Amino acid sequence: MKKIYHLKTCNTCQRIIKEIQPTPDFVLQGIKEEEITVKQLEEMHALSGSYEALFSKRAQLYKKMDLKNQNLSEEDYKQYILEHYTFLKRPVIIVNDQIFIGNAAKTVAAAKEAISQ
């Protein structure tokens, strides 16, 4: 599978997609327009090993809901991501059996390399 979960209105996501130059066989899913399904999130979890790794602690709702002062379980992270797209750390790039989460330069470089192979 070759897929990128992103936010169409996010300049960082758009810059990264332009930088990594995904091949035409990639599926780009705008997570605001097309909600993440339980199956898709479980596929991401299988590759990443945890829902927390997929969870964005930078989301405004995270601060607004004061989630940092709560003891969140893996099930909580999963539920929040399914409830609101902003809780997914973006972009999530899947290249076959590899997953790249977030916009850190090292992560983007690794994704770019995986795509070019």
mmCIF file of N, CA and C in Angstrom:
data_model
loop_
_atom_site.group_PDB
_atom_site.id
_atom_site.type_symbol
_atom_site.label_atom_id
_atom_site.label_comp_id
_atom_site.label_asym_id
_atom_site.label_seq_id
_atom_site.Cartn_x
_atom_site.Cartn_y
_atom_site.Cartn_z
ATOM 1 N N MET A 1 0.839 -1.177 0.000
ATOM 2 C CA MET A 1 0.000 0.000 0.000
ATOM 3 C C MET A 1 0.888 1.245 0.000
ATOM 4 N N LYS A 2 0.459 2.220 -0.769
ATOM 5 C CA LYS A 2 1.151 3.506 -0.809
ATOM 6 C C LYS A 2 0.100 4.574 -0.595
ATOM 7 N N LYS A 3 0.208 5.245 0.558
ATOM 8 C CA LYS A 3 -0.846 6.186 0.917
ATOM 9 C C LYS A 3 -0.283 7.324 1.753
ATOM 10 N N ILE A 4 -0.903 8.487 1.603
ATOM 11 C CA ILE A 4 -0.540 9.637 2.423
ATOM 12 C C ILE A 4 -1.820 10.213 3.016
ATOM 13 N N TYR A 5 -1.868 10.231 4.346
ATOM 14 C CA TYR A 5 -2.964 10.874 5.062
ATOM 15 C C TYR A 5 -2.486 12.288 5.383
ATOM 16 N N HIS A 6 -3.240 13.277 4.949
ATOM 17 C CA HIS A 6 -2.792 14.658 5.121
ATOM 18 C C HIS A 6 -3.988 15.582 5.293
ATOM 19 N N LEU A 7 -3.691 16.830 5.556
ATOM 20 C CA LEU A 7 -4.715 17.858 5.666
ATOM 21 C C LEU A 7 -4.482 18.818 4.500
ATOM 22 N N LYS A 8 -5.475 18.924 3.617
ATOM 23 C CA LYS A 8 -5.315 19.730 2.398
ATOM 24 C C LYS A 8 -5.028 21.196 2.689
ATOM 25 N N THR A 9 -5.508 21.700 3.824
ATOM 26 C CA THR A 9 -5.315 23.112 4.157
ATOM 27 C C THR A 9 -4.023 23.376 4.925
ATOM 28 N N CYS A 10 -3.266 22.340 5.187
ATOM 29 C CA CYS A 10 -2.024 22.477 5.960
ATOM 30 C C CYS A 10 -0.851 22.745 5.017
ATOM 31 N N ASN A 11 -0.249 23.921 5.157
ATOM 32 C CA ASN A 11 0.880 24.284 4.303
ATOM 33 C C ASN A 11 2.058 23.331 4.475
ATOM 34 N N THR A 12 2.279 22.875 5.691
ATOM 35 C CA THR A 12 3.385 21.946 5.955
ATOM 36 C C THR A 12 3.155 20.628 5.210
ATOM 37 N N CYS A 13 1.930 20.098 5.290
ATOM 38 C CA CYS A 13 1.612 18.849 4.570
ATOM 39 C C CYS A 13 1.834 19.023 3.071
ATOM 40 N N GLN A 14 1.357 20.152 2.524
ATOM 41 C CA GLN A 14 1.492 20.397 1.085
ATOM 42 C C GLN A 14 2.964 20.519 0.685
ATOM 43 N N ARG A 15 3.755 21.188 1.522
ATOM 44 C CA ARG A 15 5.190 21.332 1.234
ATOM 45 C C ARG A 15 5.873 19.969 1.228
ATOM 46 N N ILE A 16 5.527 19.135 2.202
ATOM 47 C CA ILE A 16 6.141 17.806 2.305
ATOM 48 C C ILE A 16 5.753 16.936 1.114
ATOM 49 N N ILE A 17 4.487 16.961 0.731
ATOM 50 C CA ILE A 17 4.044 16.165 -0.424
ATOM 51 C C ILE A 17 4.797 16.608 -1.679
ATOM 52 N N LYS A 18 4.950 17.913 -1.845
ATOM 53 C CA LYS A 18 5.690 18.430 -2.998
ATOM 54 C C LYS A 18 7.155 17.987 -2.948
ATOM 55 N N GLU A 19 7.726 18.004 -1.754
ATOM 56 C CA GLU A 19 9.139 17.633 -1.573
ATOM 57 C C GLU A 19 9.397 16.145 -1.833
ATOM 58 N N ILE A 20 8.523 15.284 -1.333
ATOM 59 C CA ILE A 20 8.787 13.841 -1.463
ATOM 60 C C ILE A 20 8.389 13.291 -2.830
ATOM 61 N N GLN A 21 7.617 14.053 -3.589
ATOM 62 C CA GLN A 21 7.213 13.677 -4.936
ATOM 63 C C GLN A 21 6.677 12.241 -4.999
ATOM 64 N N PRO A 22 5.505 11.999 -4.407
ATOM 65 C CA PRO A 22 4.953 10.641 -4.454
ATOM 66 C C PRO A 22 4.645 10.215 -5.889
ATOM 67 N N THR A 23 4.867 8.955 -6.166
ATOM 68 C CA THR A 23 4.601 8.414 -7.491
ATOM 69 C C THR A 23 3.090 8.359 -7.732
ATOM 70 N N PRO A 24 2.659 8.255 -8.988
ATOM 71 C CA PRO A 24 1.219 8.269 -9.299
ATOM 72 C C PRO A 24 0.403 7.148 -8.632
ATOM 73 N N ASP A 25 1.060 6.087 -8.174
ATOM 74 C CA ASP A 25 0.320 4.987 -7.541
ATOM 75 C C ASP A 25 -0.005 5.270 -6.064
ATOM 76 N N PHE A 26 0.376 6.438 -5.558
ATOM 77 C CA PHE A 26 0.030 6.820 -4.187
ATOM 78 C C PHE A 26 -1.410 7.301 -4.117
ATOM 79 N N VAL A 27 -2.072 6.965 -3.011
ATOM 80 C CA VAL A 27 -3.410 7.483 -2.733
ATOM 81 C C VAL A 27 -3.242 8.587 -1.698
ATOM 82 N N LEU A 28 -3.750 9.757 -2.013
ATOM 83 C CA LEU A 28 -3.709 10.878 -1.066
ATOM 84 C C LEU A 28 -5.093 11.037 -0.462
ATOM 85 N N GLN A 29 -5.164 10.949 0.852
ATOM 86 C CA GLN A 29 -6.446 11.079 1.539
ATOM 87 C C GLN A 29 -6.450 12.329 2.404
ATOM 88 N N GLY A 30 -7.285 13.279 2.035
ATOM 89 C CA GLY A 30 -7.486 14.477 2.845
ATOM 90 C C GLY A 30 -8.354 14.094 4.030
ATOM 91 N N ILE A 31 -7.789 14.125 5.241
ATOM 92 C CA ILE A 31 -8.482 13.567 6.408
ATOM 93 C C ILE A 31 -9.645 14.417 6.907
ATOM 94 N N LYS A 32 -9.723 15.652 6.455
ATOM 95 C CA LYS A 32 -10.866 16.480 6.843
ATOM 96 C C LYS A 32 -12.073 16.138 5.963
ATOM 97 N N GLU A 33 -11.809 15.910 4.682
ATOM 98 C CA GLU A 33 -12.866 15.611 3.726
ATOM 99 C C GLU A 33 -13.300 14.146 3.806
ATOM 100 N N GLU A 34 -12.345 13.268 4.037
ATOM 101 C CA GLU A 34 -12.621 11.829 4.084
ATOM 102 C C GLU A 34 -12.108 11.290 5.424
ATOM 103 N N GLU A 35 -13.027 11.102 6.359
ATOM 104 C CA GLU A 35 -12.637 10.697 7.710
ATOM 105 C C GLU A 35 -11.884 9.365 7.722
ATOM 106 N N ILE A 36 -11.004 9.244 8.682
ATOM 107 C CA ILE A 36 -10.250 8.017 8.875
ATOM 108 C C ILE A 36 -11.190 6.962 9.442
ATOM 109 N N THR A 37 -11.149 5.784 8.853
ATOM 110 C CA THR A 37 -11.998 4.692 9.342
ATOM 111 C C THR A 37 -11.266 3.924 10.440
ATOM 112 N N VAL A 38 -12.009 3.135 11.181
ATOM 113 C CA VAL A 38 -11.407 2.288 12.220
ATOM 114 C C VAL A 38 -10.378 1.357 11.576
ATOM 115 N N LYS A 39 -10.732 0.789 10.430
ATOM 116 C CA LYS A 39 -9.824 -0.137 9.734
ATOM 117 C C LYS A 39 -8.524 0.565 9.339
ATOM 118 N N GLN A 40 -8.636 1.781 8.797
ATOM 119 C CA GLN A 40 -7.433 2.526 8.399
ATOM 120 C C GLN A 40 -6.556 2.837 9.600
ATOM 121 N N LEU A 41 -7.180 3.247 10.697
ATOM 122 C CA LEU A 41 -6.412 3.574 11.898
ATOM 123 C C LEU A 41 -5.744 2.319 12.455
ATOM 124 N N GLU A 42 -6.434 1.206 12.403
ATOM 125 C CA GLU A 42 -5.847 -0.050 12.878
ATOM 126 C C GLU A 42 -4.685 -0.493 11.990
ATOM 127 N N GLU A 43 -4.773 -0.225 10.693
ATOM 128 C CA GLU A 43 -3.652 -0.524 9.786
ATOM 129 C C GLU A 43 -2.434 0.334 10.150
ATOM 130 N N MET A 44 -2.689 1.627 10.428
ATOM 131 C CA MET A 44 -1.593 2.521 10.830
ATOM 132 C C MET A 44 -0.992 2.048 12.156
ATOM 133 N N HIS A 45 -1.840 1.620 13.071
ATOM 134 C CA HIS A 45 -1.388 1.127 14.380
ATOM 135 C C HIS A 45 -0.524 -0.119 14.216
ATOM 136 N N ALA A 46 -0.927 -1.012 13.323
ATOM 137 C CA ALA A 46 -0.160 -2.239 13.094
ATOM 138 C C ALA A 46 1.260 -1.921 12.620
ATOM 139 N N LEU A 47 1.405 -0.867 11.828
ATOM 140 C CA LEU A 47 2.721 -0.475 11.322
ATOM 141 C C LEU A 47 3.524 0.336 12.335
ATOM 142 N N SER A 48 2.838 1.179 13.102
ATOM 143 C CA SER A 48 3.546 2.073 14.025
ATOM 144 C C SER A 48 3.780 1.466 15.396
ATOM 145 N N GLY A 49 2.909 0.538 15.803
ATOM 146 C CA GLY A 49 3.071 -0.104 17.104
ATOM 147 C C GLY A 49 2.336 0.571 18.242
ATOM 148 N N SER A 50 1.819 1.795 18.013
ATOM 149 C CA SER A 50 1.062 2.443 19.086
ATOM 150 C C SER A 50 0.183 3.562 18.532
ATOM 151 N N TYR A 51 -0.930 3.785 19.210
ATOM 152 C CA TYR A 51 -1.802 4.895 18.835
ATOM 153 C C TYR A 51 -1.195 6.215 19.295
ATOM 154 N N GLU A 52 -0.442 6.179 20.379
ATOM 155 C CA GLU A 52 0.181 7.404 20.874
ATOM 156 C C GLU A 52 1.145 7.982 19.834
ATOM 157 N N ALA A 53 1.849 7.100 19.107
ATOM 158 C CA ALA A 53 2.778 7.560 18.074
ATOM 159 C C ALA A 53 2.044 8.296 16.949
ATOM 160 N N LEU A 54 0.779 7.970 16.752
ATOM 161 C CA LEU A 54 -0.037 8.580 15.700
ATOM 162 C C LEU A 54 -0.763 9.835 16.182
ATOM 163 N N PHE A 55 -0.691 10.097 17.475
ATOM 164 C CA PHE A 55 -1.473 11.152 18.109
ATOM 165 C C PHE A 55 -0.695 12.463 18.159
ATOM 166 N N SER A 56 -1.350 13.547 17.749
ATOM 167 C CA SER A 56 -0.707 14.855 17.767
ATOM 168 C C SER A 56 -0.981 15.571 19.080
ATOM 169 N N LYS A 57 0.082 15.802 19.824
ATOM 170 C CA LYS A 57 -0.047 16.549 21.072
ATOM 171 C C LYS A 57 0.086 18.054 20.818
ATOM 172 N N ARG A 58 0.187 18.427 19.550
ATOM 173 C CA ARG A 58 0.236 19.839 19.165
ATOM 174 C C ARG A 58 -1.139 20.373 18.780
ATOM 175 N N ALA A 59 -2.100 19.475 18.652
ATOM 176 C CA ALA A 59 -3.448 19.892 18.248
ATOM 177 C C ALA A 59 -4.021 20.886 19.259
ATOM 178 N N GLN A 60 -4.697 21.895 18.741
ATOM 179 C CA GLN A 60 -5.286 22.892 19.634
ATOM 180 C C GLN A 60 -6.303 22.261 20.584
ATOM 181 N N LEU A 61 -7.032 21.271 20.087
ATOM 182 C CA LEU A 61 -8.011 20.599 20.946
ATOM 183 C C LEU A 61 -7.337 19.887 22.123
ATOM 184 N N TYR A 62 -6.107 19.422 21.916
ATOM 185 C CA TYR A 62 -5.362 18.746 22.980
ATOM 186 C C TYR A 62 -5.178 19.700 24.160
ATOM 187 N N LYS A 63 -4.814 20.935 23.829
ATOM 188 C CA LYS A 63 -4.619 21.954 24.866
ATOM 189 C C LYS A 63 -5.965 22.396 25.434
ATOM 190 N N LYS A 64 -6.913 22.634 24.546
ATOM 191 C CA LYS A 64 -8.232 23.119 24.937
ATOM 192 C C LYS A 64 -8.944 22.132 25.885
ATOM 193 N N MET A 65 -8.795 20.831 25.617
ATOM 194 C CA MET A 65 -9.450 19.804 26.430
ATOM 195 C C MET A 65 -8.601 19.407 27.647
ATOM 196 N N ASP A 66 -7.419 20.051 27.786
ATOM 197 C CA ASP A 66 -6.499 19.783 28.893
ATOM 198 C C ASP A 66 -6.129 18.299 28.990
ATOM 199 N N LEU A 67 -5.884 17.687 27.834
ATOM 200 C CA LEU A 67 -5.572 16.255 27.799
ATOM 201 C C LEU A 67 -4.184 15.938 28.354
ATOM 202 N N LYS A 68 -3.284 16.924 28.345
ATOM 203 C CA LYS A 68 -1.931 16.657 28.854
ATOM 204 C C LYS A 68 -1.944 16.336 30.347
ATOM 205 N N ASN A 69 -2.971 16.770 31.047
ATOM 206 C CA ASN A 69 -3.076 16.494 32.477
ATOM 207 C C ASN A 69 -3.919 15.253 32.779
ATOM 208 N N GLN A 70 -4.213 14.498 31.734
ATOM 209 C CA GLN A 70 -4.954 13.254 31.927
ATOM 210 C C GLN A 70 -4.048 12.081 31.577
ATOM 211 N N ASN A 71 -4.309 10.967 32.195
ATOM 212 C CA ASN A 71 -3.525 9.772 31.928
ATOM 213 C C ASN A 71 -4.228 8.988 30.822
ATOM 214 N N LEU A 72 -3.806 9.236 29.574
ATOM 215 C CA LEU A 72 -4.479 8.636 28.428
ATOM 216 C C LEU A 72 -3.945 7.244 28.123
ATOM 217 N N SER A 73 -4.856 6.329 27.825
ATOM 218 C CA SER A 73 -4.478 4.961 27.447
ATOM 219 C C SER A 73 -4.399 4.874 25.927
ATOM 220 N N GLU A 74 -3.894 3.768 25.419
ATOM 221 C CA GLU A 74 -3.851 3.545 23.976
ATOM 222 C C GLU A 74 -5.265 3.644 23.386
ATOM 223 N N GLU A 75 -6.242 3.096 24.106
ATOM 224 C CA GLU A 75 -7.634 3.133 23.642
ATOM 225 C C GLU A 75 -8.149 4.579 23.582
ATOM 226 N N ASP A 76 -7.724 5.410 24.536
ATOM 227 C CA ASP A 76 -8.107 6.826 24.525
ATOM 228 C C ASP A 76 -7.536 7.529 23.287
ATOM 229 N N TYR A 77 -6.250 7.293 23.005
ATOM 230 C CA TYR A 77 -5.621 7.901 21.831
ATOM 231 C C TYR A 77 -6.379 7.500 20.568
ATOM 232 N N LYS A 78 -6.692 6.216 20.459
ATOM 233 C CA LYS A 78 -7.430 5.706 19.297
ATOM 234 C C LYS A 78 -8.770 6.431 19.161
ATOM 235 N N GLN A 79 -9.498 6.527 20.252
ATOM 236 C CA GLN A 79 -10.821 7.141 20.242
ATOM 237 C C GLN A 79 -10.757 8.623 19.848
ATOM 238 N N TYR A 80 -9.800 9.354 20.395
ATOM 239 C CA TYR A 80 -9.667 10.774 20.057
ATOM 240 C C TYR A 80 -9.332 10.971 18.580
ATOM 241 N N ILE A 81 -8.445 10.143 18.039
ATOM 242 C CA ILE A 81 -8.091 10.252 16.619
ATOM 243 C C ILE A 81 -9.321 9.995 15.750
ATOM 244 N N LEU A 82 -10.122 9.012 16.116
ATOM 245 C CA LEU A 82 -11.330 8.705 15.348
ATOM 246 C C LEU A 82 -12.393 9.800 15.485
ATOM 247 N N GLU A 83 -12.423 10.446 16.639
ATOM 248 C CA GLU A 83 -13.428 11.492 16.874
ATOM 249 C C GLU A 83 -13.127 12.782 16.119
ATOM 250 N N HIS A 84 -11.847 13.144 16.017
ATOM 251 C CA HIS A 84 -11.520 14.409 15.364
ATOM 252 C C HIS A 84 -10.197 14.306 14.614
ATOM 253 N N TYR A 85 -10.224 14.677 13.350
ATOM 254 C CA TYR A 85 -9.055 14.539 12.479
ATOM 255 C C TYR A 85 -7.824 15.285 12.976
ATOM 256 N N THR A 86 -7.997 16.369 13.740
ATOM 257 C CA THR A 86 -6.825 17.143 14.171
ATOM 258 C C THR A 86 -5.921 16.365 15.120
ATOM 259 N N PHE A 87 -6.425 15.274 15.690
ATOM 260 C CA PHE A 87 -5.599 14.491 16.612
ATOM 261 C C PHE A 87 -4.633 13.544 15.895
ATOM 262 N N LEU A 88 -4.750 13.423 14.583
ATOM 263 C CA LEU A 88 -3.793 12.586 13.847
ATOM 264 C C LEU A 88 -2.558 13.420 13.533
ATOM 265 N N LYS A 89 -1.393 12.914 13.931
ATOM 266 C CA LYS A 89 -0.130 13.594 13.615
ATOM 267 C C LYS A 89 0.050 13.517 12.101
ATOM 268 N N ARG A 90 0.336 14.658 11.477
ATOM 269 C CA ARG A 90 0.355 14.684 10.021
ATOM 270 C C ARG A 90 1.704 15.131 9.471
ATOM 271 N N PRO A 91 1.973 14.698 8.245
ATOM 272 C CA PRO A 91 1.258 13.685 7.483
ATOM 273 C C PRO A 91 1.653 12.286 7.940
ATOM 274 N N VAL A 92 0.828 11.323 7.574
ATOM 275 C CA VAL A 92 1.176 9.909 7.777
ATOM 276 C C VAL A 92 1.412 9.346 6.381
ATOM 277 N N ILE A 93 2.621 8.880 6.159
ATOM 278 C CA ILE A 93 3.007 8.366 4.844
ATOM 279 C C ILE A 93 3.265 6.866 4.986
ATOM 280 N N ILE A 94 2.568 6.090 4.177
ATOM 281 C CA ILE A 94 2.749 4.635 4.199
ATOM 282 C C ILE A 94 3.330 4.212 2.858
ATOM 283 N N VAL A 95 4.471 3.527 2.933
ATOM 284 C CA VAL A 95 5.126 2.993 1.740
ATOM 285 C C VAL A 95 5.282 1.500 1.973
ATOM 286 N N ASN A 96 4.385 0.734 1.362
ATOM 287 C CA ASN A 96 4.334 -0.717 1.535
ATOM 288 C C ASN A 96 4.181 -1.071 3.013
ATOM 289 N N ASP A 97 5.233 -1.583 3.659
ATOM 290 C CA ASP A 97 5.105 -1.968 5.071
ATOM 291 C C ASP A 97 5.836 -1.007 6.012
ATOM 292 N N GLN A 98 6.153 0.183 5.514
ATOM 293 C CA GLN A 98 6.821 1.197 6.330
ATOM 294 C C GLN A 98 5.866 2.360 6.572
ATOM 295 N N ILE A 99 5.965 2.951 7.765
ATOM 296 C CA ILE A 99 5.129 4.113 8.075
ATOM 297 C C ILE A 99 6.013 5.258 8.553
ATOM 298 N N PHE A 100 5.676 6.456 8.112
ATOM 299 C CA PHE A 100 6.411 7.660 8.477
ATOM 300 C C PHE A 100 5.381 8.649 9.011
ATOM 301 N N ILE A 101 5.562 9.069 10.253
ATOM 302 C CA ILE A 101 4.554 9.875 10.940
ATOM 303 C C ILE A 101 5.126 11.237 11.305
ATOM 304 N N GLY A 102 4.443 12.284 10.870
ATOM 305 C CA GLY A 102 4.823 13.627 11.278
ATOM 306 C C GLY A 102 5.697 14.346 10.277
ATOM 307 N N ASN A 103 6.114 15.548 10.669
ATOM 308 C CA ASN A 103 6.821 16.417 9.732
ATOM 309 C C ASN A 103 8.271 16.700 10.109
ATOM 310 N N ALA A 104 8.834 15.914 10.993
ATOM 311 C CA ALA A 104 10.252 16.102 11.353
ATOM 312 C C ALA A 104 11.112 15.878 10.111
ATOM 313 N N ALA A 105 12.151 16.669 9.966
ATOM 314 C CA ALA A 105 13.013 16.599 8.782
ATOM 315 C C ALA A 105 13.544 15.187 8.545
ATOM 316 N N LYS A 106 13.945 14.514 9.621
ATOM 317 C CA LYS A 106 14.480 13.150 9.517
ATOM 318 C C LYS A 106 13.409 12.176 8.985
ATOM 319 N N THR A 107 12.180 12.349 9.459
ATOM 320 C CA THR A 107 11.067 11.496 9.038
ATOM 321 C C THR A 107 10.761 11.716 7.558
ATOM 322 N N VAL A 108 10.723 12.973 7.147
ATOM 323 C CA VAL A 108 10.444 13.311 5.754
ATOM 324 C C VAL A 108 11.545 12.768 4.844
ATOM 325 N N ALA A 109 12.797 12.901 5.260
ATOM 326 C CA ALA A 109 13.923 12.399 4.467
ATOM 327 C C ALA A 109 13.845 10.877 4.317
ATOM 328 N N ALA A 110 13.490 10.184 5.386
ATOM 329 C CA ALA A 110 13.366 8.726 5.340
ATOM 330 C C ALA A 110 12.219 8.307 4.415
ATOM 331 N N ALA A 111 11.111 9.027 4.470
ATOM 332 C CA ALA A 111 9.977 8.732 3.586
ATOM 333 C C ALA A 111 10.362 8.949 2.122
ATOM 334 N N LYS A 112 11.056 10.040 1.882
ATOM 335 C CA LYS A 112 11.493 10.368 0.516
ATOM 336 C C LYS A 112 12.394 9.266 -0.034
ATOM 337 N N GLU A 113 13.286 8.781 0.810
ATOM 338 C CA GLU A 113 14.199 7.705 0.397
ATOM 339 C C GLU A 113 13.427 6.423 0.113
ATOM 340 N N ALA A 114 12.451 6.088 0.965
ATOM 341 C CA ALA A 114 11.654 4.869 0.766
ATOM 342 C C ALA A 114 10.859 4.948 -0.541
ATOM 343 N N ILE A 115 10.367 6.125 -0.870
ATOM 344 C CA ILE A 115 9.578 6.307 -2.092
ATOM 345 C C ILE A 115 10.457 6.154 -3.330
ATOM 346 N N SER A 116 11.686 6.642 -3.243
ATOM 347 C CA SER A 116 12.576 6.640 -4.407
ATOM 348 C C SER A 116 13.189 5.265 -4.698
ATOM 349 N N GLN A 117 13.000 4.298 -3.825
ATOM 350 C CA GLN A 117 13.606 2.971 -4.038
ATOM 351 C C GLN A 117 12.779 2.131 -4.984
#
